């Protein structure tokens, strides 16, 4: 029996369900103590030297702009480099580039203390406010500890009165660092001060010591009679810990923090450091040893990349037992102290996106396909996003910009090509049973080296080897600027990454083929694995037959390419090629702004799609091969109907070249990425749109029938209100035309007393709509008569105050419904109506006056045409 399958329904509408743009580009980062939401206020120092205090709304997040509740126009005389809020959230300390530290009362907004005398830029701040006094035998007071580029630490007493003109003097000046101190923190009991700097050491100070204070040489010999109280507070250097990296951030962990391999006693000093190596280290302050490290130490590949990956700040969140590291490459990483693992990563800035593909890691098997998205950006790091939570991971392996991505083994295998002339193969990490959702990621299991130039195109075999149920891909192709295509054997590549220390295997090249005369931009393997198509800057696309023989026993695998056809016709370089998954055709996109469809039988051009205004960069098939989706340098994504050869939808959300395009397996979602650093998720809404159109059409038919029924019953009130609600001025015009022509009630203004009553009693917003309809009718000479009649009736039956209130009511209604087309200025709508109505009324009046004058001329001409025939006739005048 033959089953006839109809043509699939066209996809004509896609909606933007989510856009991922730049999240964090640079600057300071703040996080709430509970790790969820900033509590009440946000304090910001701007580049214009002002301090702005914002009150965070307690309601759910919204797009409404939050304005500052207080602005201090010139908080400092120089840019502010560091700021810190005290544990009670009462005071804010800020340090500037001119060496001045100010303490602010947050609620009132005034300065409580000014401290001067720092030898340059203030580099670190912290408050000393003991919250656990059990181990400190001294009076509880609040102090401020500062660090500056003169390498000294200064301790100020905030309980003493400060003279804003001269600045308060420090209680103690600590020397021990030989470079800029960048991290300061005080234990909860106020006994220990830990400082770290760019001299690669961490110093631990005892703030409860009664020994003689440490003073710089410049201040020795200046003790006087009033210095006796300084000896009561004399911090002492207890321990120096070399950390062997420049420290940019430092903090003390709570005593009750549960860390594996370390005691949680009250006298333990455990702190964290972050710096140039890009990892967070947890230290035992008593022994000076590293307990464990969070993150992976990057191998130094270049000075620029080393600088990008270093940590610029680390924040401790006690409520969630985690630390958050901020990196110079705009990445924010959350680490769990209890599990000693990465729990979440936010990528702040993706830069220019050049390629993308969907992935399906092993642990998501049996769930939604294509649950992750890989991005190649203007970086050597590959980004992997979880499309549900947008948790991300970075894949480190390439040493130069990654240019191309592709997936195989049903989304488990990721292949990447780079400017470093190598291709790498990535597979999912083997999930840990205790935390399968947190410890996800990808590891490099294979490296393909052999090209002489950058690899700009890569394609993995879609046909898999089902032996053992592993769905293992057989081979892979890479295309390079050296104009060659290489075939690689993937037989020995594992599909799970287990050993973090194992080196990736070296893949074997099966063949090398000189394919084009210029750079190779794109590659694609047919779904059955028999053909390969390549696109090049030489304006051609070439189709090759793939011959692959898998290895068995002692025989090695073999592979070869044979050219079987060349597609010629593009006027510029070919940027994209793609095989159809349903028919023997392929699509190409070119710099000549066109998409061409080619036959695999005779390699002739079947159809050409024109509509883009710039180079076509990516193409793919949709809807069982009946449609094509393409992206271009004009920033647009276009959806084409192959049969009709026309564009059925244009998707616009980018401002630069759209280099990346990926279609999910179920074809309900499309992802586009552009050079504007924006990733857009488009979801098929054709059925929803059709249902909405059908519902709107049925509703319109129902209302039209109701309108006719109201007219038949002479229920003019409901008929007029329905026509106004339907926004159908034509039906309303027909109603007034019929009423005036019938003239059932000659004494009425409109021709019927019931219509007069409707105009006299309709609501303000309905009256405003009626006036706007009359304004539109007044622009046409044929309908101006009815517009003037309606306007006359309104002016007779309604007061001027009613008309003015009608426009105000309409504006209020538009504000509530979110209609942006309505005028925003009070009274402007009425003014616009009057300005539009009067000129046409004057024109109609002038036209009527001219007609009257012309009628007199007609009478005169008719009188002259009788040649005085009736002048001599006697006319009997009958008196009345």
PDB file of N, CA, C and O in Angstrom, residues 816-856:
ATOM      1  N   UNK A 816      -2.559  52.677  30.389  1.00  0.00           N
ATOM      2  CA  UNK A 816      -2.825  51.429  31.107  1.00  0.00           C
ATOM      3  C   UNK A 816      -2.606  50.213  30.225  1.00  0.00           C
ATOM      4  O   UNK A 816      -2.131  49.175  30.676  1.00  0.00           O
ATOM      5  N   UNK A 817      -2.960  50.312  28.950  1.00  0.00           N
ATOM      6  CA  UNK A 817      -2.813  49.170  28.033  1.00  0.00           C
ATOM      7  C   UNK A 817      -1.428  49.079  27.425  1.00  0.00           C
ATOM      8  O   UNK A 817      -1.133  48.127  26.703  1.00  0.00           O
ATOM      9  N   UNK A 818      -0.562  50.083  27.676  1.00  0.00           N
ATOM     10  CA  UNK A 818       0.790  50.036  27.131  1.00  0.00           C
ATOM     11  C   UNK A 818       0.875  50.439  25.678  1.00  0.00           C
ATOM     12  O   UNK A 818       1.831  50.082  24.995  1.00  0.00           O
ATOM     13  N   UNK A 819      -0.099  51.192  25.181  1.00  0.00           N
ATOM     14  CA  UNK A 819      -0.090  51.625  23.788  1.00  0.00           C
ATOM     15  C   UNK A 819       0.856  52.808  23.653  1.00  0.00           C
ATOM     16  O   UNK A 819       0.609  53.888  24.183  1.00  0.00           O
ATOM     17  N   UNK A 820       1.981  52.595  22.944  1.00  0.00           N
ATOM     18  CA  UNK A 820       2.988  53.650  22.778  1.00  0.00           C
ATOM     19  C   UNK A 820       2.651  54.604  21.643  1.00  0.00           C
ATOM     20  O   UNK A 820       3.312  55.617  21.478  1.00  0.00           O
ATOM     21  N   UNK A 821       1.641  54.271  20.836  1.00  0.00           N
ATOM     22  CA  UNK A 821       1.304  55.134  19.706  1.00  0.00           C
ATOM     23  C   UNK A 821       0.565  56.386  20.147  1.00  0.00           C
ATOM     24  O   UNK A 821       0.533  57.379  19.429  1.00  0.00           O
ATOM     25  N   UNK A 822      -0.057  56.341  21.323  1.00  0.00           N
ATOM     26  CA  UNK A 822      -0.783  57.510  21.805  1.00  0.00           C
ATOM     27  C   UNK A 822       0.185  58.603  22.213  1.00  0.00           C
ATOM     28  O   UNK A 822       1.308  58.364  22.631  1.00  0.00           O
ATOM     29  N   UNK A 823      -0.281  59.846  22.104  1.00  0.00           N
ATOM     30  CA  UNK A 823       0.571  60.980  22.455  1.00  0.00           C
ATOM     31  C   UNK A 823       0.807  61.004  23.950  1.00  0.00           C
ATOM     32  O   UNK A 823      -0.087  60.729  24.750  1.00  0.00           O
ATOM     33  N   UNK A 824       2.021  61.317  24.344  1.00  0.00           N
ATOM     34  CA  UNK A 824       2.387  61.273  25.762  1.00  0.00           C
ATOM     35  C   UNK A 824       2.168  62.603  26.470  1.00  0.00           C
ATOM     36  O   UNK A 824       2.054  62.632  27.685  1.00  0.00           O
ATOM     37  N   UNK A 825       2.069  63.724  25.749  1.00  0.00           N
ATOM     38  CA  UNK A 825       1.927  65.034  26.370  1.00  0.00           C
ATOM     39  C   UNK A 825       0.445  65.359  26.567  1.00  0.00           C
ATOM     40  O   UNK A 825      -0.359  65.186  25.648  1.00  0.00           O
ATOM     41  N   UNK A 826       0.062  65.793  27.777  1.00  0.00           N
ATOM     42  CA  UNK A 826      -1.332  66.150  28.019  1.00  0.00           C
ATOM     43  C   UNK A 826      -1.756  67.296  27.106  1.00  0.00           C
ATOM     44  O   UNK A 826      -1.071  68.290  26.960  1.00  0.00           O
ATOM     45  N   UNK A 827      -2.938  67.173  26.512  1.00  0.00           N
ATOM     46  CA  UNK A 827      -3.477  68.222  25.642  1.00  0.00           C
ATOM     47  C   UNK A 827      -2.955  68.198  24.238  1.00  0.00           C
ATOM     48  O   UNK A 827      -3.513  68.874  23.364  1.00  0.00           O
ATOM     49  N   UNK A 828      -1.891  67.453  23.967  1.00  0.00           N
ATOM     50  CA  UNK A 828      -1.338  67.441  22.617  1.00  0.00           C
ATOM     51  C   UNK A 828      -2.248  66.704  21.646  1.00  0.00           C
ATOM     52  O   UNK A 828      -2.308  67.045  20.464  1.00  0.00           O
ATOM     53  N   UNK A 829      -2.986  65.684  22.113  1.00  0.00           N
ATOM     54  CA  UNK A 829      -3.892  64.944  21.227  1.00  0.00           C
ATOM     55  C   UNK A 829      -5.013  65.847  20.727  1.00  0.00           C
ATOM     56  O   UNK A 829      -5.369  65.802  19.538  1.00  0.00           O
ATOM     57  N   UNK A 830      -5.584  66.648  21.612  1.00  0.00           N
ATOM     58  CA  UNK A 830      -6.647  67.567  21.200  1.00  0.00           C
ATOM     59  C   UNK A 830      -6.108  68.611  20.233  1.00  0.00           C
ATOM     60  O   UNK A 830      -6.770  68.950  19.238  1.00  0.00           O
ATOM     61  N   UNK A 831      -4.913  69.109  20.490  1.00  0.00           N
ATOM     62  CA  UNK A 831      -4.314  70.095  19.597  1.00  0.00           C
ATOM     63  C   UNK A 831      -4.053  69.493  18.213  1.00  0.00           C
ATOM     64  O   UNK A 831      -4.312  70.137  17.185  1.00  0.00           O
ATOM     65  N   UNK A 832      -3.562  68.262  18.186  1.00  0.00           N
ATOM     66  CA  UNK A 832      -3.327  67.597  16.907  1.00  0.00           C
ATOM     67  C   UNK A 832      -4.634  67.408  16.145  1.00  0.00           C
ATOM     68  O   UNK A 832      -4.681  67.560  14.918  1.00  0.00           O
ATOM     69  N   UNK A 833      -5.717  67.062  16.870  1.00  0.00           N
ATOM     70  CA  UNK A 833      -7.018  66.893  16.213  1.00  0.00           C
ATOM     71  C   UNK A 833      -7.494  68.203  15.589  1.00  0.00           C
ATOM     72  O   UNK A 833      -7.925  68.238  14.426  1.00  0.00           O
ATOM     73  N   UNK A 834      -7.411  69.279  16.360  1.00  0.00           N
ATOM     74  CA  UNK A 834      -7.874  70.580  15.861  1.00  0.00           C
ATOM     75  C   UNK A 834      -7.023  71.034  14.678  1.00  0.00           C
ATOM     76  O   UNK A 834      -7.540  71.518  13.665  1.00  0.00           O
ATOM     77  N   UNK A 835      -5.704  70.852  14.789  1.00  0.00           N
ATOM     78  CA  UNK A 835      -4.810  71.260  13.702  1.00  0.00           C
ATOM     79  C   UNK A 835      -5.073  70.469  12.428  1.00  0.00           C
ATOM     80  O   UNK A 835      -4.849  70.984  11.323  1.00  0.00           O
ATOM     81  N   UNK A 836      -5.541  69.255  12.551  1.00  0.00           N
ATOM     82  CA  UNK A 836      -5.829  68.456  11.371  1.00  0.00           C
ATOM     83  C   UNK A 836      -7.230  68.701  10.828  1.00  0.00           C
ATOM     84  O   UNK A 836      -7.465  68.568   9.619  1.00  0.00           O
ATOM     85  N   UNK A 837      -8.177  69.050  11.697  1.00  0.00           N
ATOM     86  CA  UNK A 837      -9.574  69.193  11.266  1.00  0.00           C
ATOM     87  C   UNK A 837      -9.838  70.547  10.604  1.00  0.00           C
ATOM     88  O   UNK A 837     -10.561  70.621   9.586  1.00  0.00           O
ATOM     89  N   UNK A 838      -9.266  71.616  11.141  1.00  0.00           N
ATOM     90  CA  UNK A 838      -9.599  72.963  10.648  1.00  0.00           C
ATOM     91  C   UNK A 838      -9.136  73.188   9.206  1.00  0.00           C
ATOM     92  O   UNK A 838      -9.910  73.709   8.384  1.00  0.00           O
ATOM     93  N   UNK A 839      -7.920  72.838   8.804  1.00  0.00           N
ATOM     94  CA  UNK A 839      -7.513  73.128   7.410  1.00  0.00           C
ATOM     95  C   UNK A 839      -8.412  72.451   6.364  1.00  0.00           C
ATOM     96  O   UNK A 839      -8.771  73.079   5.368  1.00  0.00           O
ATOM     97  N   UNK A 840      -8.796  71.207   6.606  1.00  0.00           N
ATOM     98  CA  UNK A 840      -9.671  70.534   5.646  1.00  0.00           C
ATOM     99  C   UNK A 840     -11.066  71.153   5.650  1.00  0.00           C
ATOM    100  O   UNK A 840     -11.722  71.254   4.606  1.00  0.00           O
ATOM    101  N   UNK A 841     -11.533  71.571   6.833  1.00  0.00           N
ATOM    102  CA  UNK A 841     -12.842  72.236   6.905  1.00  0.00           C
ATOM    103  C   UNK A 841     -12.821  73.547   6.117  1.00  0.00           C
ATOM    104  O   UNK A 841     -13.772  73.860   5.377  1.00  0.00           O
ATOM    105  N   UNK A 842     -11.750  74.321   6.256  1.00  0.00           N
ATOM    106  CA  UNK A 842     -11.634  75.557   5.489  1.00  0.00           C
ATOM    107  C   UNK A 842     -11.572  75.275   3.991  1.00  0.00           C
ATOM    108  O   UNK A 842     -12.144  76.006   3.179  1.00  0.00           O
ATOM    109  N   UNK A 843     -10.899  74.201   3.622  1.00  0.00           N
ATOM    110  CA  UNK A 843     -10.832  73.836   2.202  1.00  0.00           C
ATOM    111  C   UNK A 843     -12.214  73.457   1.671  1.00  0.00           C
ATOM    112  O   UNK A 843     -12.613  73.874   0.573  1.00  0.00           O
ATOM    113  N   UNK A 844     -12.971  72.687   2.473  1.00  0.00           N
ATOM    114  CA  UNK A 844     -14.319  72.305   2.036  1.00  0.00           C
ATOM    115  C   UNK A 844     -15.224  73.533   1.950  1.00  0.00           C
ATOM    116  O   UNK A 844     -16.040  73.655   1.028  1.00  0.00           O
ATOM    117  N   UNK A 845     -15.098  74.473   2.889  1.00  0.00           N
ATOM    118  CA  UNK A 845     -15.902  75.695   2.857  1.00  0.00           C
ATOM    119  C   UNK A 845     -15.574  76.527   1.630  1.00  0.00           C
ATOM    120  O   UNK A 845     -16.464  77.055   0.958  1.00  0.00           O
ATOM    121  N   UNK A 846     -14.286  76.625   1.332  1.00  0.00           N
ATOM    122  CA  UNK A 846     -13.882  77.369   0.129  1.00  0.00           C
ATOM    123  C   UNK A 846     -14.445  76.705  -1.125  1.00  0.00           C
ATOM    124  O   UNK A 846     -14.901  77.384  -2.055  1.00  0.00           O
ATOM    125  N   UNK A 847     -14.445  75.387  -1.126  1.00  0.00           N
ATOM    126  CA  UNK A 847     -14.980  74.672  -2.283  1.00  0.00           C
ATOM    127  C   UNK A 847     -16.483  74.915  -2.422  1.00  0.00           C
ATOM    128  O   UNK A 847     -16.984  75.117  -3.541  1.00  0.00           O
ATOM    129  N   UNK A 848     -17.219  74.926  -1.327  1.00  0.00           N
ATOM    130  CA  UNK A 848     -18.665  75.173  -1.387  1.00  0.00           C
ATOM    131  C   UNK A 848     -18.953  76.600  -1.823  1.00  0.00           C
ATOM    132  O   UNK A 848     -19.891  76.852  -2.610  1.00  0.00           O
ATOM    133  N   UNK A 849     -18.178  77.580  -1.336  1.00  0.00           N
ATOM    134  CA  UNK A 849     -18.378  78.973  -1.768  1.00  0.00           C
ATOM    135  C   UNK A 849     -18.137  79.122  -3.271  1.00  0.00           C
ATOM    136  O   UNK A 849     -18.864  79.841  -3.972  1.00  0.00           O
ATOM    137  N   UNK A 850     -17.148  78.414  -3.771  1.00  0.00           N
ATOM    138  CA  UNK A 850     -16.870  78.467  -5.198  1.00  0.00           C
ATOM    139  C   UNK A 850     -18.016  77.848  -5.998  1.00  0.00           C
ATOM    140  O   UNK A 850     -18.389  78.343  -7.077  1.00  0.00           O
ATOM    141  N   UNK A 851     -18.596  76.784  -5.472  1.00  0.00           N
ATOM    142  CA  UNK A 851     -19.733  76.153  -6.148  1.00  0.00           C
ATOM    143  C   UNK A 851     -20.933  77.095  -6.200  1.00  0.00           C
ATOM    144  O   UNK A 851     -21.647  77.166  -7.211  1.00  0.00           O
ATOM    145  N   UNK A 852     -21.144  77.836  -5.076  1.00  0.00           N
ATOM    146  CA  UNK A 852     -22.258  78.799  -5.065  1.00  0.00           C
ATOM    147  C   UNK A 852     -22.025  79.894  -6.110  1.00  0.00           C
ATOM    148  O   UNK A 852     -22.927  80.275  -6.862  1.00  0.00           O
ATOM    149  N   UNK A 853     -20.784  80.401  -6.167  1.00  0.00           N
ATOM    150  CA  UNK A 853     -20.469  81.420  -7.175  1.00  0.00           C
ATOM    151  C   UNK A 853     -20.642  80.867  -8.584  1.00  0.00           C
ATOM    152  O   UNK A 853     -21.187  81.548  -9.470  1.00  0.00           O
ATOM    153  N   UNK A 854     -20.223  79.659  -8.790  1.00  0.00           N
ATOM    154  CA  UNK A 854     -20.385  79.049 -10.114  1.00  0.00           C
ATOM    155  C   UNK A 854     -21.852  78.863 -10.469  1.00  0.00           C
ATOM    156  O   UNK A 854     -22.248  78.962 -11.642  1.00  0.00           O
ATOM    157  N   UNK A 855     -22.695  78.623  -9.443  1.00  0.00           N
ATOM    158  CA  UNK A 855     -24.124  78.465  -9.735  1.00  0.00           C
ATOM    159  C   UNK A 855     -24.746  79.774 -10.232  1.00  0.00           C
ATOM    160  O   UNK A 855     -25.610  79.774 -11.117  1.00  0.00           O
ATOM    161  N   UNK A 856     -24.302  80.907  -9.669  1.00  0.00           N
ATOM    162  CA  UNK A 856     -24.804  82.208 -10.164  1.00  0.00           C
ATOM    163  C   UNK A 856     -24.367  82.437 -11.615  1.00  0.00           C
ATOM    164  O   UNK A 856     -25.111  82.974 -12.438  1.00  0.00           O
TER     165      UNK A 856
END
